[in-house]
Amino acid sequence: MSKTNKIRRYRRKDYTSVVEFPVEIIGRDGMVRRYSFEESIRLYERRIASADIRYTDRELVLAEKNHCKFRIDQLRRSFFAHHGWPAVEIVDELGGPPGILAAEVAAFLRRALAAVSAVPERFSFSLLERADTHRVYFVQPPNDGRVADSPIDGHFLLYVFPFALGETTVVREAFFDMVKVLDGVRITGGRSVESMVAFFHTHDCGLILTGSGKLSQQLALGATEADASEDLPWGASEPPADRVEEGMRMLSAGRLDDALRAFTDAYAEQHFRRVAYLGAAVVADQLGLDDEVETATVMGCRYFPGDAALEFHRGLNQMRRQRFKAALATFGRLGEWRNGRHAVALMVCLSLLGDRQYRLGRSALRRLNPRAFKLDPHLESIIRWTRAQQWARDLILGAGVGIAALGAAAVVSGLSWWGLVPAVGGVVLARMVMASWHRQLIAQLCGDPAHRMRLSSSAVLMDDPNHV
């Protein structure tokens, strides 16, 4: 389909109608598939993130992203129209029609509270606390069957982290920090303390539901009984497929989108699957989905603190976002990572050059040995490319400095004031060469996902197989 026809088709779409769920969406292969609310939102978020890879024309990229954003808004409005209720509109705090949070919260509470109530809209909902990174809401069950002065035998707290507010990275890290802390409480038990019931996140927000009292215990008991039923004769006839193994197979087959989905599902279902976090980070970086890399590495580092491979990809993601000083600090914490010391040295070199620390970057580049990257030939080619670009830069820079020196010498010796022209021209040329070289390096590190350097490697998935 031509560019003009594709853009015209986008403009003809109606985003005002209310859709039904599951919603039918036509895939790129022409097949019609049915998606739940959560699946459809994830689908369009992935399309937004990968638009720069799938299209080379900037106008088409913008049209695709706008179309997906309009569709996400339409899906959320539709879900809230069918399954929302007025009490949860408080999470948007903007007035007017419900936005992204109201629909996501309504869907999240219906899933999380399904075991204790089929009508969560009967629960009261009020703002309890406002913090820098999140808001806390008190979710109180209906007072059925209790006298007016009876003690509360169960309530819930909803933590809402709007990723679009403030410093997104700080909010994301605060979300996963809380998930890790509460998940530990849930694992160790404890009936009288607040424990995590469920959590969920999209690119827009993170949601955590905690509970205490009998209702929270009821939800935990229901999950335990569901797990135990798999060991009974009438349980599942065969164990569910391992999502990490599926991800590995899809990765080897070159199905990166499916591999990423498998790895993401794996660590969402089992938080202590190290390879799932690594797989999601590697595949998402190759697809240019930096938000997915950040999510996987931040969450993975919370569950596996000090893990060298996860920290490495965390630093790589910081490089992609041009946070070079933070990346250098992350790489500096790795110490002696036996299987990745050469890759770390290369990333340190690129971070120094990206941060305009040219003398240290040149020294680090000189110490790199391309032959040490036999398992990662793309990293070897990056070293050769960087050295070639630096050699070309130095050659032109030397010529500019030489021209400037000759012009200055002519002026000083009194031969001609026209010597100022090459003197100034040489200085300007030198500065332009440095700026152009740095701009090209940044484009290779952080630019268009379809053309930037490939810095991650699937070989890291085989690192230390004892950690699964």
Short mmCIF file of C-alpha atoms in Angstrom, two decimals, residues 156 182-183 185-187 189-191 193-198 209-212 216-217 220:
data_model
loop_
_atom_site.label_atom_id
_atom_site.label_comp_id
_atom_site.label_asym_id
_atom_site.label_seq_id
_atom_site.Cartn_x
_atom_site.Cartn_y
_atom_site.Cartn_z
CA PHE A 156 -7.46 -3.02 50.46
CA LEU A 182 5.52 -6.40 49.18
CA ASP A 183 6.22 -9.60 47.28
CA VAL A 185 5.85 -10.03 52.61
CA ARG A 186 3.42 -12.11 50.57
CA ILE A 187 5.87 -15.00 50.29
CA GLY A 189 3.14 -14.94 55.04
CA GLY A 190 1.85 -12.92 57.95
CA ARG A 191 -1.86 -12.53 58.52
CA VAL A 193 0.23 -7.22 57.96
CA GLU A 194 -0.40 -5.63 54.63
CA SER A 195 0.50 -8.02 51.82
CA MET A 196 0.41 -7.79 48.04
CA VAL A 197 -2.65 -9.17 46.27
CA ALA A 198 -1.71 -8.28 42.68
CA LEU A 209 -3.23 -3.79 45.24
CA THR A 210 -2.50 -4.80 48.82
CA GLY A 211 -4.83 -6.17 51.46
CA SER A 212 -5.17 -7.13 55.10
CA SER A 216 -6.94 -10.65 51.73
CA GLN A 217 -6.42 -14.12 53.24
CA ALA A 220 -4.27 -15.76 49.02
#
